[in-house]
Structure formats: structure tokens, C-alpha cells
């Protein structure tokens, strides 16, 4: 797994062909269990292909997955972490696992603080996570702490509470800038006070504006990840159903394939012209 992490950390910023002045982004995708990330893989792959830094984060080890039957805790967590490493490697991202307890998350301050410290190290410009109203409590709690952590990461005295400067592997490559890297032995964390765009999986009841990402060019990556999990878990969810889901979002947005999110903001940004 260490080999995969190092490989995933070797991506540097490459200017987007549409703009030679575009600044690199850092995007953190925060989910509860390995396989939750399927809904945004095309988007994440598109950003890594552009040269942006992406970090996949799971708040639990997914140790209660029923498909493993009576397998030991050690075996289940080993496999689940291998799954996360494979997905991150497939799209050229870094990855990190927390151990907040599968189906035991509370959404409390201590959980949000763990994530806030990772924000302070990775310094994301955007976060993608679950919707606020998903039936699974871990999904709701992950969305809650992902949002709470944005504020906690802004406050130096909070991110540097007892143990705040402890090393936290793995170390995402931050392209030579001055950010403190995960895994670096530091005595103090720098608060992350820049704006963070907060994206959530689309939910019909969400009060926030919708955002579609054209994932036509990276559909193969999302299809690979969906197939990887489907083959392992023997899901009845077919490749055709997966393709139609992305195509359905694409039809709404005027492209072949798309992924759909809500942006936690009152309004979308102004555009230059109508289209």
C-alpha cells in the first residue's frame, strides 16, 4: 500500500489547455466507506488529469461490511484499505483512512477535529462528500463533520490542541509549495483559512444549487471503479444501469455523461454571458 501511495503522490500541476494561468486546485473527497466514492470518480479523475491534487479520505475502515461474513476484523480492514488504495491509484490520487468506527460515527467534535487537522495539512480548495439526508448514519455524520471541519481548520488554537502537530501519514505531494505535508514531523499546524467550496452528492430535497460536471472524457475511470467493486461484492447493479445513470445526468446537462452535485452555497457564481 505504501508503494501505491507514493505512486499516487507523483502528480504535478500541468496547466489546463484552456487556460495557461489556471491555478492548481486541491480537492478532498470525504466519505465514510470504501465504495462511497463511486459517485464522483469521473470528476476526481478529470481533476487529476488536469494536474490538480486530489486526496480520497474515508472516515471509517468499513469493517462491518456484511459481504465478508465471518472474516476477521483484521482481514476485512486489510481488504477494504486495499480497495481504497487501488481506487486512488486508478485515478492518480492520494488517500487516507481514519478509524472512526463503521456505523458508530457520532458526528461529534472529536471526529470533526481529526478531519480539520487533515484540512490544515492538505489545504483543500474544494471538498466533496455525502448529502445531509442520506439514510445511512455514517454518511450523514461524515457530511456533518466534513462541513464542521471547514470552520475548525480556520482556528489555530483548535487545530493545535493536544496532539495537533503529530505526524499523519500518508503524505500527499503538494507540488513544492509551502504547505505542511501529511506525515511531516511538525510541532505546529498552520490553520487553513482560505475559502473551501463544499460539494455534496445530489439530493432532491437539498436547498442548494445543482452543479453538473461533464465526465464524458473520464467515464472509463468511473466505469472501472464501479466494475471493480461490483465484481468483488457481486452486486446486482449492472454496468448498463451504471452507464444509464451517468447518461441521464448528462442529458440534463447537455453532455454525454455527467456527475451531479449540490454546492453548499446560496447562489452559483456569476457567469460572463448567458448560454
JSON list of C-alpha atoms in Angstrom, two decimals, residues 173-255:
[
{"chain": "A", "resi": 173, "resn": "UNK", "atom": "CA", "xyz": [2.60, 15.69, -2.79]},
{"chain": "A", "resi": 174, "resn": "UNK", "atom": "CA", "xyz": [1.75, 19.36, -2.70]},
{"chain": "A", "resi": 175, "resn": "UNK", "atom": "CA", "xyz": [3.87, 20.23, -5.71]},
{"chain": "A", "resi": 176, "resn": "UNK", "atom": "CA", "xyz": [6.66, 22.01, -3.91]},
{"chain": "A", "resi": 177, "resn": "UNK", "atom": "CA", "xyz": [4.62, 24.74, -2.25]},
{"chain": "A", "resi": 178, "resn": "UNK", "atom": "CA", "xyz": [4.89, 25.82, 1.36]},
{"chain": "A", "resi": 179, "resn": "UNK", "atom": "CA", "xyz": [2.01, 23.75, 2.73]},
{"chain": "A", "resi": 180, "resn": "UNK", "atom": "CA", "xyz": [2.73, 21.41, 5.60]},
{"chain": "A", "resi": 181, "resn": "UNK", "atom": "CA", "xyz": [2.56, 17.89, 4.21]},
{"chain": "A", "resi": 182, "resn": "UNK", "atom": "CA", "xyz": [0.87, 14.99, 5.98]},
{"chain": "A", "resi": 183, "resn": "UNK", "atom": "CA", "xyz": [3.48, 12.75, 7.53]},
{"chain": "A", "resi": 184, "resn": "UNK", "atom": "CA", "xyz": [5.86, 15.64, 8.17]},
{"chain": "A", "resi": 185, "resn": "UNK", "atom": "CA", "xyz": [7.04, 15.84, 11.76]},
{"chain": "A", "resi": 186, "resn": "UNK", "atom": "CA", "xyz": [5.88, 19.30, 12.78]},
{"chain": "A", "resi": 187, "resn": "UNK", "atom": "CA", "xyz": [5.29, 20.97, 16.10]},
{"chain": "A", "resi": 188, "resn": "UNK", "atom": "CA", "xyz": [2.53, 23.28, 14.94]},
{"chain": "A", "resi": 189, "resn": "UNK", "atom": "CA", "xyz": [-0.14, 23.23, 12.25]},
{"chain": "A", "resi": 190, "resn": "UNK", "atom": "CA", "xyz": [-0.99, 26.29, 10.20]},
{"chain": "A", "resi": 191, "resn": "UNK", "atom": "CA", "xyz": [-4.71, 26.96, 10.13]},
{"chain": "A", "resi": 192, "resn": "UNK", "atom": "CA", "xyz": [-6.33, 26.78, 6.69]},
{"chain": "A", "resi": 193, "resn": "UNK", "atom": "CA", "xyz": [-8.35, 29.95, 6.29]},
{"chain": "A", "resi": 194, "resn": "UNK", "atom": "CA", "xyz": [-8.92, 30.12, 2.53]},
{"chain": "A", "resi": 195, "resn": "UNK", "atom": "CA", "xyz": [-12.46, 29.62, 1.14]},
{"chain": "A", "resi": 196, "resn": "UNK", "atom": "CA", "xyz": [-13.48, 25.99, 0.64]},
{"chain": "A", "resi": 197, "resn": "UNK", "atom": "CA", "xyz": [-16.11, 25.13, -1.97]},
{"chain": "A", "resi": 198, "resn": "UNK", "atom": "CA", "xyz": [-18.30, 22.45, -0.41]},
{"chain": "A", "resi": 199, "resn": "UNK", "atom": "CA", "xyz": [-19.90, 19.97, -2.84]},
{"chain": "A", "resi": 200, "resn": "UNK", "atom": "CA", "xyz": [-22.29, 17.20, -1.85]},
{"chain": "A", "resi": 201, "resn": "UNK", "atom": "CA", "xyz": [-23.85, 14.31, -3.69]},
{"chain": "A", "resi": 202, "resn": "UNK", "atom": "CA", "xyz": [-27.06, 15.48, -5.32]},
{"chain": "A", "resi": 203, "resn": "UNK", "atom": "CA", "xyz": [-30.17, 15.14, -3.18]},
{"chain": "A", "resi": 204, "resn": "UNK", "atom": "CA", "xyz": [-33.61, 16.18, -4.48]},
{"chain": "A", "resi": 205, "resn": "UNK", "atom": "CA", "xyz": [-34.50, 17.76, -1.15]},
{"chain": "A", "resi": 206, "resn": "UNK", "atom": "CA", "xyz": [-31.33, 19.85, -0.96]},
{"chain": "A", "resi": 207, "resn": "UNK", "atom": "CA", "xyz": [-31.91, 23.63, -0.84]},
{"chain": "A", "resi": 208, "resn": "UNK", "atom": "CA", "xyz": [-28.56, 24.25, -2.54]},
{"chain": "A", "resi": 209, "resn": "UNK", "atom": "CA", "xyz": [-27.94, 24.85, -6.26]},
{"chain": "A", "resi": 210, "resn": "UNK", "atom": "CA", "xyz": [-27.10, 21.95, -8.55]},
{"chain": "A", "resi": 211, "resn": "UNK", "atom": "CA", "xyz": [-23.77, 21.56, -10.32]},
{"chain": "A", "resi": 212, "resn": "UNK", "atom": "CA", "xyz": [-23.08, 19.15, -13.17]},
{"chain": "A", "resi": 213, "resn": "UNK", "atom": "CA", "xyz": [-19.57, 18.05, -14.16]},
{"chain": "A", "resi": 214, "resn": "UNK", "atom": "CA", "xyz": [-19.04, 16.74, -17.69]},
{"chain": "A", "resi": 215, "resn": "UNK", "atom": "CA", "xyz": [-17.30, 13.40, -17.12]},
{"chain": "A", "resi": 216, "resn": "UNK", "atom": "CA", "xyz": [-17.50, 12.13, -20.69]},
{"chain": "A", "resi": 217, "resn": "UNK", "atom": "CA", "xyz": [-13.71, 12.06, -21.06]},
{"chain": "A", "resi": 218, "resn": "UNK", "atom": "CA", "xyz": [-13.21, 10.22, -17.76]},
{"chain": "A", "resi": 219, "resn": "UNK", "atom": "CA", "xyz": [-16.19, 7.90, -17.90]},
{"chain": "A", "resi": 220, "resn": "UNK", "atom": "CA", "xyz": [-13.84, 4.93, -18.36]},
{"chain": "A", "resi": 221, "resn": "UNK", "atom": "CA", "xyz": [-12.26, 5.59, -14.97]},
{"chain": "A", "resi": 222, "resn": "UNK", "atom": "CA", "xyz": [-15.61, 5.76, -13.20]},
{"chain": "A", "resi": 223, "resn": "UNK", "atom": "CA", "xyz": [-16.76, 2.63, -15.02]},
{"chain": "A", "resi": 224, "resn": "UNK", "atom": "CA", "xyz": [-13.57, 0.80, -13.98]},
{"chain": "A", "resi": 225, "resn": "UNK", "atom": "CA", "xyz": [-14.07, 1.68, -10.32]},
{"chain": "A", "resi": 226, "resn": "UNK", "atom": "CA", "xyz": [-17.75, 0.69, -10.37]},
{"chain": "A", "resi": 227, "resn": "UNK", "atom": "CA", "xyz": [-16.85, -2.61, -12.04]},
{"chain": "A", "resi": 228, "resn": "UNK", "atom": "CA", "xyz": [-14.04, -3.22, -9.54]},
{"chain": "A", "resi": 229, "resn": "UNK", "atom": "CA", "xyz": [-16.44, -3.06, -6.61]},
{"chain": "A", "resi": 230, "resn": "UNK", "atom": "CA", "xyz": [-19.30, -4.76, -8.44]},
{"chain": "A", "resi": 231, "resn": "UNK", "atom": "CA", "xyz": [-17.15, -7.77, -9.33]},
{"chain": "A", "resi": 232, "resn": "UNK", "atom": "CA", "xyz": [-15.81, -8.08, -5.79]},
{"chain": "A", "resi": 233, "resn": "UNK", "atom": "CA", "xyz": [-19.14, -7.75, -4.00]},
{"chain": "A", "resi": 234, "resn": "UNK", "atom": "CA", "xyz": [-21.24, -9.49, -6.67]},
{"chain": "A", "resi": 235, "resn": "UNK", "atom": "CA", "xyz": [-23.66, -6.58, -6.83]},
{"chain": "A", "resi": 236, "resn": "UNK", "atom": "CA", "xyz": [-26.77, -6.94, -8.98]},
{"chain": "A", "resi": 237, "resn": "UNK", "atom": "CA", "xyz": [-26.32, -3.33, -10.09]},
{"chain": "A", "resi": 238, "resn": "UNK", "atom": "CA", "xyz": [-25.32, -3.80, -13.74]},
{"chain": "A", "resi": 239, "resn": "UNK", "atom": "CA", "xyz": [-22.86, -1.95, -15.94]},
{"chain": "A", "resi": 240, "resn": "UNK", "atom": "CA", "xyz": [-25.79, -0.84, -18.09]},
{"chain": "A", "resi": 241, "resn": "UNK", "atom": "CA", "xyz": [-27.57, 0.65, -15.10]},
{"chain": "A", "resi": 242, "resn": "UNK", "atom": "CA", "xyz": [-24.42, 2.50, -14.07]},
{"chain": "A", "resi": 243, "resn": "UNK", "atom": "CA", "xyz": [-23.93, 3.85, -17.59]},
{"chain": "A", "resi": 244, "resn": "UNK", "atom": "CA", "xyz": [-27.55, 4.97, -17.81]},
{"chain": "A", "resi": 245, "resn": "UNK", "atom": "CA", "xyz": [-27.26, 6.83, -14.51]},
{"chain": "A", "resi": 246, "resn": "UNK", "atom": "CA", "xyz": [-24.36, 8.89, -15.82]},
{"chain": "A", "resi": 247, "resn": "UNK", "atom": "CA", "xyz": [-26.04, 9.30, -19.20]},
{"chain": "A", "resi": 248, "resn": "UNK", "atom": "CA", "xyz": [-29.24, 10.50, -17.51]},
{"chain": "A", "resi": 249, "resn": "UNK", "atom": "CA", "xyz": [-27.33, 13.22, -15.67]},
{"chain": "A", "resi": 250, "resn": "UNK", "atom": "CA", "xyz": [-25.60, 14.03, -18.94]},
{"chain": "A", "resi": 251, "resn": "UNK", "atom": "CA", "xyz": [-28.89, 14.54, -20.75]},
{"chain": "A", "resi": 252, "resn": "UNK", "atom": "CA", "xyz": [-29.97, 17.05, -18.11]},
{"chain": "A", "resi": 253, "resn": "UNK", "atom": "CA", "xyz": [-26.70, 18.95, -18.60]},
{"chain": "A", "resi": 254, "resn": "UNK", "atom": "CA", "xyz": [-26.36, 18.63, -22.38]},
{"chain": "A", "resi": 255, "resn": "UNK", "atom": "CA", "xyz": [-23.37, 16.26, -22.40]}
]
